[in-house]
Coordinates of C-alpha atoms and ligand atoms in Angstrom, one line a residue:
X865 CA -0.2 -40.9 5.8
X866 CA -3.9 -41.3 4.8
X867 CA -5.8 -38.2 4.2
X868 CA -9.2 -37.7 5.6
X869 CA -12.2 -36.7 3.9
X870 CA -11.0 -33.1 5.2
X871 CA -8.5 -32.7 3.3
X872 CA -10.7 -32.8 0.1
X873 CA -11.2 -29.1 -0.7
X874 CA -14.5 -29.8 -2.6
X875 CA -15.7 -31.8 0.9
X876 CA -14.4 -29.3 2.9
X877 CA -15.7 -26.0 0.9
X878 CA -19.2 -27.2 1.7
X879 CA -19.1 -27.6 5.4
X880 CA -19.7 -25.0 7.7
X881 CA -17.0 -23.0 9.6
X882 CA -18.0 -25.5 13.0
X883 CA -17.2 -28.2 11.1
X884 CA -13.9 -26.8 9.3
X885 CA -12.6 -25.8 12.3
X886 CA -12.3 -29.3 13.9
X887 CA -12.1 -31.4 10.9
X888 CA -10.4 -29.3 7.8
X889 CA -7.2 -30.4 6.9
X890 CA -6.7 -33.8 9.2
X891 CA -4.3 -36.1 7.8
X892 CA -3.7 -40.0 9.6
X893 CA -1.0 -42.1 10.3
X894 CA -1.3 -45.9 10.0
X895 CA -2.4 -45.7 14.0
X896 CA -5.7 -44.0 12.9
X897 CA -4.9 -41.5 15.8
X898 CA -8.3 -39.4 16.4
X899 CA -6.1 -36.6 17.1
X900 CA -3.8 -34.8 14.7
X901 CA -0.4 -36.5 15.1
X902 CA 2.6 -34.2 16.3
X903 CA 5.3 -34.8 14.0
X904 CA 8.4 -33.2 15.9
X905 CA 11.2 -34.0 12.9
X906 CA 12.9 -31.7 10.9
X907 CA 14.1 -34.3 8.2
X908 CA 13.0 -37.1 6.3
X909 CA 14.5 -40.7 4.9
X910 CA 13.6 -42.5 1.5
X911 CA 13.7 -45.9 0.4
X912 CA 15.6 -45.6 -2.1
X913 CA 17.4 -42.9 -4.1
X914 CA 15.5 -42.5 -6.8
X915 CA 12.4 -41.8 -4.7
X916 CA 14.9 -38.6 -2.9
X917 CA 15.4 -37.2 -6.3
X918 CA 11.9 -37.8 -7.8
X919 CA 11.0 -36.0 -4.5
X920 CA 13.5 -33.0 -5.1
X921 CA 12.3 -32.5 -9.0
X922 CA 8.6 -32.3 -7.5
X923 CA 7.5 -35.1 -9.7
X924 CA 6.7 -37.3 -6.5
X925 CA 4.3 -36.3 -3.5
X926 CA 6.7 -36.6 -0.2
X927 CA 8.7 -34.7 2.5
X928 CA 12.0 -33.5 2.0
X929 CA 12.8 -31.0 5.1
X930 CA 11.0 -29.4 7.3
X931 CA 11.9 -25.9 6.4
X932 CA 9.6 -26.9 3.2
X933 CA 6.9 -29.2 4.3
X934 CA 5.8 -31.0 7.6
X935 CA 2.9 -32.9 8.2
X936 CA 1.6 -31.6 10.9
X937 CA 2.2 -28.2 9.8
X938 CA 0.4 -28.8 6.3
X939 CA -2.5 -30.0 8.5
X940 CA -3.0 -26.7 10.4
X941 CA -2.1 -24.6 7.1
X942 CA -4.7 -26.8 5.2
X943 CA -7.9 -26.0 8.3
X944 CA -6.3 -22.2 8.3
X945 CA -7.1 -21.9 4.3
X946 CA -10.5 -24.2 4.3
X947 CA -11.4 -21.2 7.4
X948 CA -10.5 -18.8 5.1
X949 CA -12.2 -19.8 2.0
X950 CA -8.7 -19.6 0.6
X951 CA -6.7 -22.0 -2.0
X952 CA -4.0 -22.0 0.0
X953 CA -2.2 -21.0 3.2
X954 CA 1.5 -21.2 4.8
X955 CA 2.3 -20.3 8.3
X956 CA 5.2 -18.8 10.1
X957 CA 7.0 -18.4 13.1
X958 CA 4.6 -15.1 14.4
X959 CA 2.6 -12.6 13.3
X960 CA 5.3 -10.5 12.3
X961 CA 7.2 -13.0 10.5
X962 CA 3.7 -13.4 8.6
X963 CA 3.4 -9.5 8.0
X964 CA 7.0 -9.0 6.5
X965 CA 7.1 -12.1 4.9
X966 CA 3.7 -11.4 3.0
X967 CA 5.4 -7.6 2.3
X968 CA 8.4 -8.6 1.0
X969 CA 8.0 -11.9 -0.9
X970 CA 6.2 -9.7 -3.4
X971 CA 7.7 -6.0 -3.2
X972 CA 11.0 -4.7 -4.7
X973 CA 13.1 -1.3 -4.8
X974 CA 10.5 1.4 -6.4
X975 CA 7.3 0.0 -5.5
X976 CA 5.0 1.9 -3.6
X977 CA 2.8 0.6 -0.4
X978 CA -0.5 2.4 0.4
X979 CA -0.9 1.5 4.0
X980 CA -3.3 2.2 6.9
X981 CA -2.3 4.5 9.8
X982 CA -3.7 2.5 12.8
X983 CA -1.7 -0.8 13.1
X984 CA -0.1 -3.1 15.3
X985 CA 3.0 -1.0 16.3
X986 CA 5.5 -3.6 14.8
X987 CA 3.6 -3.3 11.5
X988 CA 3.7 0.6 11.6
X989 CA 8.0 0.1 11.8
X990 CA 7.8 -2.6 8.3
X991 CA 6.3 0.1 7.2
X992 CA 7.9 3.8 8.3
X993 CA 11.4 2.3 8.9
X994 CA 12.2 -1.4 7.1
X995 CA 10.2 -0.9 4.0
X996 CA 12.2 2.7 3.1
X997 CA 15.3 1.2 3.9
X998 CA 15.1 -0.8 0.5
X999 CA 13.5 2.2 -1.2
X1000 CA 10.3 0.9 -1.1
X1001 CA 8.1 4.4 -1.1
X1002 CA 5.3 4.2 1.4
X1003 CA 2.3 6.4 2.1
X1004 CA -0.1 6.4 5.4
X1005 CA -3.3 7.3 4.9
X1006 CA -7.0 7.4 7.8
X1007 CA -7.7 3.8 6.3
X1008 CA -11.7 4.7 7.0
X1009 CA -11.5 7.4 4.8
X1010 CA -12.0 5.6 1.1
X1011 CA -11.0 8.7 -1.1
X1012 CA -7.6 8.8 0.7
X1013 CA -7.2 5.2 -0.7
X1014 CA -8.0 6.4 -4.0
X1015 CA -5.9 9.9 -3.9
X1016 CA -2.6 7.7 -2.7
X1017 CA -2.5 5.5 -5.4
X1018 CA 0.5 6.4 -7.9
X1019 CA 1.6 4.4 -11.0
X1020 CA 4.0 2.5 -9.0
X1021 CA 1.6 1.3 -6.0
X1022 CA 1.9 -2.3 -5.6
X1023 CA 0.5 -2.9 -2.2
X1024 CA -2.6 -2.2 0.3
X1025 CA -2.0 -3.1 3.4
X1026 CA -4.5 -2.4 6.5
X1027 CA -6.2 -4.3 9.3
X1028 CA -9.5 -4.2 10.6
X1029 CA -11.1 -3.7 13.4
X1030 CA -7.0 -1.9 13.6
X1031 CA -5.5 -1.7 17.0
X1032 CA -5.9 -0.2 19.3
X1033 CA -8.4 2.0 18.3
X1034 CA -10.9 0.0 16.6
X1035 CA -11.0 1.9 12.7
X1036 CA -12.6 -0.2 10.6
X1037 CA -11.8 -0.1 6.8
X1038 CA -14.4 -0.6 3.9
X1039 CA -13.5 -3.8 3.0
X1040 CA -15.4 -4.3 0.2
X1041 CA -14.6 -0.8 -1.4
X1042 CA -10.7 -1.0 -0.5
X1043 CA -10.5 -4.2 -1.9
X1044 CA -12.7 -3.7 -5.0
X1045 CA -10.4 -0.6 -5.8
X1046 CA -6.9 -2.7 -5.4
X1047 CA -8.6 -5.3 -7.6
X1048 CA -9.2 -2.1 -10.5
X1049 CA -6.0 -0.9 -10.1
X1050 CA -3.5 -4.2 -10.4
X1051 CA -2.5 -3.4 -6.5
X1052 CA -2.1 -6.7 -4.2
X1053 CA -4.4 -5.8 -1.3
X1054 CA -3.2 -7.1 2.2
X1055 CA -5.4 -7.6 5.2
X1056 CA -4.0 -8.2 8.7
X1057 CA -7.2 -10.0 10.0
X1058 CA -6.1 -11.2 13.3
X1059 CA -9.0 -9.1 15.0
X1060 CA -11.6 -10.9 14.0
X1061 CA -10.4 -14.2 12.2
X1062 CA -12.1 -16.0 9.5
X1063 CA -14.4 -17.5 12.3
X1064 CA -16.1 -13.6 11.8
X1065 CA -14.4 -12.4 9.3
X1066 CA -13.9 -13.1 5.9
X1067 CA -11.6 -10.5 4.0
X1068 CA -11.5 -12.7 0.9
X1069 CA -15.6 -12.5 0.5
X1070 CA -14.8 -9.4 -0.1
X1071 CA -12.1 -9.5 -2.7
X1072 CA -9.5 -9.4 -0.8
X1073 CA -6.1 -11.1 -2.4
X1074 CA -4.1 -11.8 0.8
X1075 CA -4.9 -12.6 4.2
X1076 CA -2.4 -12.4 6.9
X1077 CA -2.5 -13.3 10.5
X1078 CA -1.3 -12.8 13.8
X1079 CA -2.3 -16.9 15.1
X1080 CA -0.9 -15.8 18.4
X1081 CA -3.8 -14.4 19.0
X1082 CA -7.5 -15.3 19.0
X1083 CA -6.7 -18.1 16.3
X1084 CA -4.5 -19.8 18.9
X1085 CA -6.6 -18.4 22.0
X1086 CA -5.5 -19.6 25.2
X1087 CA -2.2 -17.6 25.1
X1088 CA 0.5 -20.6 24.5
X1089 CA 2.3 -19.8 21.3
X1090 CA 3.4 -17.6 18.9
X1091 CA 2.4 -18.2 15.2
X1092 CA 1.4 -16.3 12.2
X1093 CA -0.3 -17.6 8.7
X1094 CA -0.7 -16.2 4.9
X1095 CA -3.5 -17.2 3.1
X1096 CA -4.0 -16.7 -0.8
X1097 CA -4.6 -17.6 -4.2
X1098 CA -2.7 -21.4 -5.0
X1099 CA -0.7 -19.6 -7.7
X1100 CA 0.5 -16.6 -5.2
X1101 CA 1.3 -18.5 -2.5
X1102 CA 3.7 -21.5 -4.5
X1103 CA 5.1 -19.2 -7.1
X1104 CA 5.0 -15.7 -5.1
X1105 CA 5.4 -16.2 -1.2
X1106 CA 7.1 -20.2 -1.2
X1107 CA 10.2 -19.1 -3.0
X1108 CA 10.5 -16.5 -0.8
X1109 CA 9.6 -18.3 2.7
X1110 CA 11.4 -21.8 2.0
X1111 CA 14.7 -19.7 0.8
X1112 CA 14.7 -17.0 4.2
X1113 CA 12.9 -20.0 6.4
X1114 CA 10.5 -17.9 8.8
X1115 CA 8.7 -21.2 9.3
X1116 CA 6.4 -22.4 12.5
X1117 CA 7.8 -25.1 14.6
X1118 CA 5.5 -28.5 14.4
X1119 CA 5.0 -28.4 18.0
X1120 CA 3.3 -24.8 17.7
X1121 CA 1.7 -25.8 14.7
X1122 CA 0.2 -28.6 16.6
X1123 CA -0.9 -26.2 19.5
X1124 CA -2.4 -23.6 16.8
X1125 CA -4.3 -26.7 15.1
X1126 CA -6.5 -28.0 18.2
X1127 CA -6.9 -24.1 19.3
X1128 CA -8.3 -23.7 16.3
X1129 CA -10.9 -26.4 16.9
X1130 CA -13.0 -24.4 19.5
X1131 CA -12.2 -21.1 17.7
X1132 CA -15.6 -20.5 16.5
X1133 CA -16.9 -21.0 20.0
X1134 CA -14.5 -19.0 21.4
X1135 CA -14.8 -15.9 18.7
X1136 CA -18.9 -16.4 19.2
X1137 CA -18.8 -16.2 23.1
X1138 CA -16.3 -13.7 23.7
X1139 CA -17.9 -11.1 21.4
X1140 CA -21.5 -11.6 23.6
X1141 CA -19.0 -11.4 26.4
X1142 CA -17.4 -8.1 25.4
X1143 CA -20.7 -6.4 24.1
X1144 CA -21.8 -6.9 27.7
X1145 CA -19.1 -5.7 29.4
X1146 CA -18.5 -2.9 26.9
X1147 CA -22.3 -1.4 27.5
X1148 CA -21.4 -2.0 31.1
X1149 CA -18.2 0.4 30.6
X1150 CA -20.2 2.7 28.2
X1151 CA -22.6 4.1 31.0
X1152 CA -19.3 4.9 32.8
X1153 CA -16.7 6.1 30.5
X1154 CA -17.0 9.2 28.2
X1155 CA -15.7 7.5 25.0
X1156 CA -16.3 4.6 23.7
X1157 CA -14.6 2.5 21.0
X1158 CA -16.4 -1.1 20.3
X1159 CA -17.5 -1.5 16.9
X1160 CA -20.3 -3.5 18.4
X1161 CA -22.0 -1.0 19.9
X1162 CA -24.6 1.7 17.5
X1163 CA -22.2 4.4 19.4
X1164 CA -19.1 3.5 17.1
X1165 CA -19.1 5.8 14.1
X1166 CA -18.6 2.8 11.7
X1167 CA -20.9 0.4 13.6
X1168 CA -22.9 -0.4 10.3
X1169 CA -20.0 -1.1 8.4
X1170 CA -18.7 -3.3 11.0
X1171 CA -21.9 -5.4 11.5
X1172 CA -22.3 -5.7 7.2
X1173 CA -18.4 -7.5 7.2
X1174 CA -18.5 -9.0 10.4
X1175 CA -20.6 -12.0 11.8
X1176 CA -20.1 -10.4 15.4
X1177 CA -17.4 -7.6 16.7
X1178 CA -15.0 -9.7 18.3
X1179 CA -13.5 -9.6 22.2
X1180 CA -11.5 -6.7 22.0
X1181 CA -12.7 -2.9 22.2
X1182 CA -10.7 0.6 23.8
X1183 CA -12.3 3.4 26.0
X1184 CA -10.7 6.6 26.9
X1185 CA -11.0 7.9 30.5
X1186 CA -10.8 11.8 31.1
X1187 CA -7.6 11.8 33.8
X1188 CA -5.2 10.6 30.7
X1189 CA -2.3 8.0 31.6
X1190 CA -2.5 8.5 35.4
X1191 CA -6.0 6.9 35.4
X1192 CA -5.7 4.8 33.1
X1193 CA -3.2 3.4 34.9
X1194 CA -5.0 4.0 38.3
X1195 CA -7.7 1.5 36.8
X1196 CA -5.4 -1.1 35.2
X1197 CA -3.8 -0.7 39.2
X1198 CA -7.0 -1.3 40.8
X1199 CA -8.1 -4.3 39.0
X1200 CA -8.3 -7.7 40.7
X1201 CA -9.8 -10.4 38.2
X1202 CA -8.6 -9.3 34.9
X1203 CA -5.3 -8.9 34.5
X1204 CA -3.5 -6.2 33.0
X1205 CA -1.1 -7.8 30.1
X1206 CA -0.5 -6.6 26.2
X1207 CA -1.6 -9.9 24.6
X1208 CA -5.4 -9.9 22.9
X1209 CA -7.3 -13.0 22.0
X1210 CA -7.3 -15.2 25.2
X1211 CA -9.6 -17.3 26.9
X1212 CA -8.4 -14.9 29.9
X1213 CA -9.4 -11.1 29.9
X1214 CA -6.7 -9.1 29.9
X1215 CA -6.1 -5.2 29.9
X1216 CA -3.3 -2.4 29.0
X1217 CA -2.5 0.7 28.5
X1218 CA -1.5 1.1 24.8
X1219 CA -0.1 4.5 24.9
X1220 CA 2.8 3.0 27.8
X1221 CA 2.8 -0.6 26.0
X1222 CA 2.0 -1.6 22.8
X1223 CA 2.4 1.5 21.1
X1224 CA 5.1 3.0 23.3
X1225 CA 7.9 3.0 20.2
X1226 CA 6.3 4.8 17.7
X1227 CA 6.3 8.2 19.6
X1228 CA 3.8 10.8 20.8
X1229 CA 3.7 12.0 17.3
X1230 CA 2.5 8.7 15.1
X1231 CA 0.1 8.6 18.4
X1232 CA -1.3 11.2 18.3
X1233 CA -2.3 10.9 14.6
X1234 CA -3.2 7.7 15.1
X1235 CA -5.8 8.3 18.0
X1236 CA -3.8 6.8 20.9
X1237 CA -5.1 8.9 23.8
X1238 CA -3.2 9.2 26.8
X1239 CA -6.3 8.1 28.8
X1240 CA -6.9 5.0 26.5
X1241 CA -7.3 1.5 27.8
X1242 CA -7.5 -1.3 25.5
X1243 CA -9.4 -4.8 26.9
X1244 CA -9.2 -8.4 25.8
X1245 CA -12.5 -9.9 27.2
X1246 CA -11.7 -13.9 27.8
X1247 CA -14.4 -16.5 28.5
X1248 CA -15.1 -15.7 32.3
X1249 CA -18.6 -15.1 33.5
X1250 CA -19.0 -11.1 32.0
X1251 CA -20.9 -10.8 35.5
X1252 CA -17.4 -11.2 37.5
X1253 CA -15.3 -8.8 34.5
X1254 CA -18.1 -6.1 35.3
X1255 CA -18.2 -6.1 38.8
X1256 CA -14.3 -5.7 38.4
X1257 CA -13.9 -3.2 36.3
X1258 CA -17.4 -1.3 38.4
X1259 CA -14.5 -1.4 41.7
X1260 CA -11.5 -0.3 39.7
X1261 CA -13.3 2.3 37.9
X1262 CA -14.4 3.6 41.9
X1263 CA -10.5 3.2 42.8
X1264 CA -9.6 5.3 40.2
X1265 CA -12.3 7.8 40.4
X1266 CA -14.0 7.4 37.3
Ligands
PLP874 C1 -0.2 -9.2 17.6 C2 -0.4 -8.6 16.2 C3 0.6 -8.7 15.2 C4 1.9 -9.4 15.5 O1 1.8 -10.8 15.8 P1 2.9 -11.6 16.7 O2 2.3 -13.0 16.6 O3 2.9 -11.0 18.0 O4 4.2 -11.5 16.0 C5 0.3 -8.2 14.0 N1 -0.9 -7.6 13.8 C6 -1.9 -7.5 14.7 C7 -3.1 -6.8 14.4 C8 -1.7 -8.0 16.0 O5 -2.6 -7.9 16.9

């Protein structure tokens, strides 16, 4: 394999993200393929035996198994970390296998984990219901709120772990602050940044130590597969996450890996159109709804904040409709372009009703804390025209009496 100019971290560091996100990380085969090989194996032979244990000891570059290293997934982990300004990444099967392997790779019986109440559902049960189970203390805290950061921190706090924009509601956390205080304190900080991405967000500018990813979603972007990444310091990630991924192997087949790395190419286009796209539909659904929940718009209580760590708000925002879950589901019903599905990030818009989907598991109770209204509907704006999405969404809202 001969590696490209983009997989020289001080050539790639300079570029900008356009040029990372199509170039960063290419490696070529002795075809000189222009586009990143697909290297479906999950062993590799040696010429000799010498080079196998030279190999094994780590004293000679080289594959050994794909449950350690394969080209095509270094390639994608190698664009996901020059996107991220980070040293290093490693990707895994999904976004969950990301979350609980960046959770557990570095926590152990007695820690404590400081963690933000609005999250992806499946994050909310690492945290109430997998983490406890190995007496791993956990507190939930209104991850806007930065004193409740500081008045949940205990001698044995090991971890932060929030995301924002969070799901389904929108919250965004003080990057800068959280981080900053995780950095004074010794505590690893976490940051599920699937929202946004490193193509408008970049947790790490902000002292952030790990970033972790949902790729399923926007990253990926046209709804195909399943992947998640971890990107860190060098020195975390080979002597804190590898022995723990390459010994439990939650690892990213090749062939997704492949999909995630030329998704990954229009990503910054993608991330760039869709938030224009979903700041016009969301001022369209504004005049008609009575509450609002884009952190694009001045009317989201953390708007500023938003717009000082964000390059642009992203495609996803939530409204609440007055008539609770029977119109909300009265809209999602009536609607005959966009169509109503759980997934976020897609080329295609999409629509659901978190309180009945997503969020169904964790009960009325973690809900209702949360913010997940009844009437809320949550919307993935995709790359169709925003003229077509609005004149959708004006019918449904009609058919549903809004
Ligand atoms: C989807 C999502 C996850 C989980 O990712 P999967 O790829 O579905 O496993 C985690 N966090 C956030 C914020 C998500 O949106």
């Amino acid at each position: 394999m001969k590696k490209t100019t983009g997989t020289d971290r001080a050539v790639t560091s300079k570029w900008r993200t356009a040029t990372k996100a199509v170039r960063a990380g290419t490696w070529r085969s002795e075809q000189g393929e222009t586009s990143e090989a697909l290297f479906l194996t999950s062993g590799y032979t040696y010429d000799d035996a010498a080079t196998v244990a030279a190999r094994f000891a780590g004293t000679a570059e080289g594959m050994t198994y794909s449950r350690l290293q394969n080209p095509t997934v270094a390639m994608l982990e190698e664009r996901i970390a020059a996107l991220e300004g980070a040293e290093a990444c490693r990707v895994q099967a999904t976004g969950m296998a990301a979350m609980t392997t960046a959770l557990l790779c570095q926590l152990r019986t007695g820690d404590h984990v400081v963690a933000g109440r609005a999250a992806f559902g499946s994050c909310r049960w690492l945290v109430d219901t997998l983490l406890p189970r190995f007496g791993i203390e956990t507190t939930v805290i209104d991850a806007r709120v930065n004193a409740e950061w500081e008045a949940a921190i205990r001698p044995n706090t090991k971890v932060f772990f929030f995301e924002t924009p969070a799901n389904p509601t929108l919250d965004v956390v003080d990057l800068a602050f959280v981080c900053g205080l995780a950095r004074t304190h010794g505590i690893i900080s976490v940051v599920d940044n699937a929202f946004a991405t490193a193509a408008l967000q970049r947790p790490m500018e902000f002292g952030a130590d790990v970033v972790a990813y949902s790729a399923t979603k926007l990253m990926e972007g046209q709804g195909r597969v399943l992947a998640g990444a971890v990107c860190a310091s060098r020195d975390w990630i080979d002597n804190v996450l590898l022995p723990f991924q390459r010994n439990t192997g939650p690892n990213l087949s090749p062939f997704n890996a492949w999909v995630v790395l030329k998704g990954l190419e229009t990503l910054p286009l993608r991330a760039q159109r869709q938030s224009e796209n979903a700041l016009e539909v969301g001022r369209f659904v504004e005049s008609r709804v009575p509450h609002m929940l884009h952190p694009g718009l001045p009317s989201h209580p953390q708007h500023e904040l938003a717009m000082k760590q964000m390059d642009a708000a992203g495609p996803i925002f939530s409204f609440v409709v007055n008539g609770g879950r029977q119109q909300a589901h009265g809209v999602l019903d009536a609607l005959q372009l966009i169509d109503i599905s759980n997934n976020i990030g897609d080329a295609k818009s999409l629509m659901c009703h978190p309180a009945s989907s997503t969020h169904a598991n964790m009960g009325e109770e973690a809900r209702d804390e949360m913010g997940v209204d009844e009437g809320m509907l949550r919307i993935n704006v995709g790359l169709e025209d925003p003229a077509d999405l609005i004149e959708d969404l004006d019918q449904a809202f009609a058919r549903a009496g809004l």
